């Protein structure tokens, strides 16, 4: 029961965040461009699709290890490109970006736990 609930809760942030990114890439595209990623708009939308799809399958308990692997790849890139707190000069912005960076590291930890789990 805890494993199922954990996967559902872990998947939910990717479903909501990914759907938002897919539907309205907005300012994220500029951050991706600034990081030097080619075809930034398409890359941003693709990232949203991956997060939504893999988050949904993780939440549903369908291929959880494959889902976690896809999310790890997507989230690692998102964390580095989207929350470079070390570049922020404004203390409040730096603190906010650092919190988001650390939140993503925590999510990465949760995904690693999914990968480390035994198949039931």
PDB file of C-alpha atoms in Angstrom:
ATOM      1  CA  UNK A   1       0.000   0.000   0.000  1.00  0.00           C
ATOM      2  CA  UNK A   2       2.774   2.492   0.867  1.00  0.00           C
ATOM      3  CA  UNK A   3       4.642   1.750  -2.344  1.00  0.00           C
ATOM      4  CA  UNK A   4       1.511   2.369  -4.436  1.00  0.00           C
ATOM      5  CA  UNK A   5       0.687   5.569  -2.579  1.00  0.00           C
ATOM      6  CA  UNK A   6       4.293   6.751  -2.815  1.00  0.00           C
ATOM      7  CA  UNK A   7       4.410   6.212  -6.578  1.00  0.00           C
ATOM      8  CA  UNK A   8       1.066   7.971  -6.986  1.00  0.00           C
ATOM      9  CA  UNK A   9       2.224  10.984  -4.988  1.00  0.00           C
ATOM     10  CA  UNK A  10       5.654  11.089  -6.631  1.00  0.00           C
ATOM     11  CA  UNK A  11       4.114  10.883 -10.087  1.00  0.00           C
ATOM     12  CA  UNK A  12       1.638  13.697  -9.397  1.00  0.00           C
ATOM     13  CA  UNK A  13       4.184  16.528  -9.476  1.00  0.00           C
ATOM     14  CA  UNK A  14       5.423  15.360 -12.870  1.00  0.00           C
ATOM     15  CA  UNK A  15       1.903  15.076 -14.265  1.00  0.00           C
ATOM     16  CA  UNK A  16       0.918  18.578 -13.179  1.00  0.00           C
ATOM     17  CA  UNK A  17       4.256  20.236 -13.974  1.00  0.00           C
ATOM     18  CA  UNK A  18       4.690  18.411 -17.266  1.00  0.00           C
ATOM     19  CA  UNK A  19       1.180  19.215 -18.457  1.00  0.00           C
ATOM     20  CA  UNK A  20       1.731  22.872 -17.619  1.00  0.00           C
ATOM     21  CA  UNK A  21       5.007  22.911 -19.524  1.00  0.00           C
ATOM     22  CA  UNK A  22       3.457  21.144 -22.508  1.00  0.00           C
ATOM     23  CA  UNK A  23       0.407  23.424 -22.616  1.00  0.00           C
ATOM     24  CA  UNK A  24       2.251  26.697 -21.977  1.00  0.00           C
ATOM     25  CA  UNK A  25       6.042  26.535 -22.360  1.00  0.00           C
ATOM     26  CA  UNK A  26       6.243  30.309 -21.780  1.00  0.00           C
ATOM     27  CA  UNK A  27       9.378  31.676 -20.137  1.00  0.00           C
ATOM     28  CA  UNK A  28      10.908  28.231 -19.833  1.00  0.00           C
ATOM     29  CA  UNK A  29      11.873  28.418 -23.504  1.00  0.00           C
ATOM     30  CA  UNK A  30      14.126  31.429 -22.873  1.00  0.00           C
ATOM     31  CA  UNK A  31      15.926  29.590 -20.082  1.00  0.00           C
ATOM     32  CA  UNK A  32      16.455  26.586 -22.328  1.00  0.00           C
ATOM     33  CA  UNK A  33      17.726  28.849 -25.132  1.00  0.00           C
ATOM     34  CA  UNK A  34      20.102  30.568 -22.719  1.00  0.00           C
ATOM     35  CA  UNK A  35      21.501  27.148 -21.779  1.00  0.00           C
ATOM     36  CA  UNK A  36      22.370  26.594 -25.445  1.00  0.00           C
ATOM     37  CA  UNK A  37      19.875  23.814 -26.108  1.00  0.00           C
ATOM     38  CA  UNK A  38      18.986  23.706 -29.824  1.00  0.00           C
ATOM     39  CA  UNK A  39      15.317  23.971 -30.799  1.00  0.00           C
ATOM     40  CA  UNK A  40      14.503  25.233 -27.334  1.00  0.00           C
ATOM     41  CA  UNK A  41      10.721  25.431 -27.765  1.00  0.00           C
ATOM     42  CA  UNK A  42      10.466  21.877 -29.084  1.00  0.00           C
ATOM     43  CA  UNK A  43      12.841  20.615 -26.381  1.00  0.00           C
ATOM     44  CA  UNK A  44      10.760  22.303 -23.682  1.00  0.00           C
ATOM     45  CA  UNK A  45       7.519  20.852 -25.006  1.00  0.00           C
ATOM     46  CA  UNK A  46       9.095  17.400 -25.348  1.00  0.00           C
ATOM     47  CA  UNK A  47      10.291  17.620 -21.754  1.00  0.00           C
ATOM     48  CA  UNK A  48       6.722  18.386 -20.677  1.00  0.00           C
ATOM     49  CA  UNK A  49       5.396  15.410 -22.636  1.00  0.00           C
ATOM     50  CA  UNK A  50       7.993  13.067 -21.113  1.00  0.00           C
ATOM     51  CA  UNK A  51       7.204  14.274 -17.600  1.00  0.00           C
ATOM     52  CA  UNK A  52       3.446  13.947 -18.110  1.00  0.00           C
ATOM     53  CA  UNK A  53       3.619  10.492 -19.690  1.00  0.00           C
ATOM     54  CA  UNK A  54       6.234   9.024 -17.356  1.00  0.00           C
ATOM     55  CA  UNK A  55       4.622  10.650 -14.314  1.00  0.00           C
ATOM     56  CA  UNK A  56       1.290   9.106 -15.302  1.00  0.00           C
ATOM     57  CA  UNK A  57       2.721   5.634 -15.763  1.00  0.00           C
ATOM     58  CA  UNK A  58       4.653   5.905 -12.486  1.00  0.00           C
ATOM     59  CA  UNK A  59       1.517   7.027 -10.647  1.00  0.00           C
ATOM     60  CA  UNK A  60      -0.433   4.143 -12.169  1.00  0.00           C
ATOM     61  CA  UNK A  61       2.264   1.622 -11.270  1.00  0.00           C
ATOM     62  CA  UNK A  62       2.879   0.784 -14.938  1.00  0.00           C
ATOM     63  CA  UNK A  63       6.549   0.064 -15.666  1.00  0.00           C
ATOM     64  CA  UNK A  64       7.678   2.086 -12.640  1.00  0.00           C
ATOM     65  CA  UNK A  65      11.405   1.557 -13.186  1.00  0.00           C
ATOM     66  CA  UNK A  66      11.231   2.638 -16.832  1.00  0.00           C
ATOM     67  CA  UNK A  67       9.079   5.598 -15.791  1.00  0.00           C
ATOM     68  CA  UNK A  68      11.550   6.577 -13.066  1.00  0.00           C
ATOM     69  CA  UNK A  69      14.447   6.305 -15.518  1.00  0.00           C
ATOM     70  CA  UNK A  70      12.726   8.612 -18.021  1.00  0.00           C
ATOM     71  CA  UNK A  71      11.893  11.067 -15.250  1.00  0.00           C
ATOM     72  CA  UNK A  72      15.465  11.019 -13.961  1.00  0.00           C
ATOM     73  CA  UNK A  73      16.769  12.063 -17.361  1.00  0.00           C
ATOM     74  CA  UNK A  74      14.162  14.751 -17.774  1.00  0.00           C
ATOM     75  CA  UNK A  75      14.419  16.094 -14.233  1.00  0.00           C
ATOM     76  CA  UNK A  76      18.205  16.212 -14.194  1.00  0.00           C
ATOM     77  CA  UNK A  77      18.215  18.450 -17.255  1.00  0.00           C
ATOM     78  CA  UNK A  78      15.364  20.545 -15.857  1.00  0.00           C
ATOM     79  CA  UNK A  79      17.171  21.033 -12.555  1.00  0.00           C
ATOM     80  CA  UNK A  80      20.449  22.216 -14.061  1.00  0.00           C
ATOM     81  CA  UNK A  81      18.875  24.417 -16.750  1.00  0.00           C
ATOM     82  CA  UNK A  82      15.889  25.671 -14.792  1.00  0.00           C
ATOM     83  CA  UNK A  83      17.311  26.375 -11.354  1.00  0.00           C
ATOM     84  CA  UNK A  84      20.921  27.577 -11.598  1.00  0.00           C
ATOM     85  CA  UNK A  85      20.892  29.326  -8.225  1.00  0.00           C
ATOM     86  CA  UNK A  86      24.660  29.826  -8.416  1.00  0.00           C
ATOM     87  CA  UNK A  87      24.093  32.374 -11.220  1.00  0.00           C
ATOM     88  CA  UNK A  88      21.604  34.492  -9.273  1.00  0.00           C
ATOM     89  CA  UNK A  89      22.898  37.780  -7.879  1.00  0.00           C
ATOM     90  CA  UNK A  90      19.747  38.840  -6.060  1.00  0.00           C
ATOM     91  CA  UNK A  91      19.694  37.116  -2.642  1.00  0.00           C
ATOM     92  CA  UNK A  92      15.932  36.477  -2.713  1.00  0.00           C
ATOM     93  CA  UNK A  93      16.055  35.027  -6.231  1.00  0.00           C
ATOM     94  CA  UNK A  94      19.091  32.963  -5.317  1.00  0.00           C
ATOM     95  CA  UNK A  95      17.326  31.535  -2.249  1.00  0.00           C
ATOM     96  CA  UNK A  96      14.189  30.714  -4.277  1.00  0.00           C
ATOM     97  CA  UNK A  97      16.173  28.991  -7.024  1.00  0.00           C
ATOM     98  CA  UNK A  98      18.192  27.072  -4.447  1.00  0.00           C
ATOM     99  CA  UNK A  99      14.989  25.796  -2.821  1.00  0.00           C
ATOM    100  CA  UNK A 100      13.669  24.675  -6.226  1.00  0.00           C
ATOM    101  CA  UNK A 101      17.022  23.030  -7.016  1.00  0.00           C
ATOM    102  CA  UNK A 102      16.996  21.146  -3.703  1.00  0.00           C
ATOM    103  CA  UNK A 103      13.337  20.153  -4.175  1.00  0.00           C
ATOM    104  CA  UNK A 104      14.297  18.619  -7.494  1.00  0.00           C
ATOM    105  CA  UNK A 105      17.215  16.800  -5.871  1.00  0.00           C
ATOM    106  CA  UNK A 106      14.727  15.370  -3.386  1.00  0.00           C
ATOM    107  CA  UNK A 107      12.518  14.198  -6.241  1.00  0.00           C
ATOM    108  CA  UNK A 108      15.575  12.608  -7.854  1.00  0.00           C
ATOM    109  CA  UNK A 109      16.126  10.792  -4.549  1.00  0.00           C
ATOM    110  CA  UNK A 110      12.564   9.488  -4.652  1.00  0.00           C
ATOM    111  CA  UNK A 111      13.029   8.285  -8.225  1.00  0.00           C
ATOM    112  CA  UNK A 112      16.250   6.511  -7.229  1.00  0.00           C
ATOM    113  CA  UNK A 113      14.295   4.724  -4.483  1.00  0.00           C
ATOM    114  CA  UNK A 114      11.840   3.522  -7.128  1.00  0.00           C
ATOM    115  CA  UNK A 115      14.758   2.164  -9.132  1.00  0.00           C
ATOM    116  CA  UNK A 116      16.256   0.492  -6.062  1.00  0.00           C
ATOM    117  CA  UNK A 117      12.968  -1.172  -5.082  1.00  0.00           C
ATOM    118  CA  UNK A 118      12.335  -4.830  -5.560  1.00  0.00           C
ATOM    119  CA  UNK A 119       9.812  -5.960  -8.138  1.00  0.00           C
ATOM    120  CA  UNK A 120       6.696  -7.254  -6.436  1.00  0.00           C
TER     121      UNK A 120
END
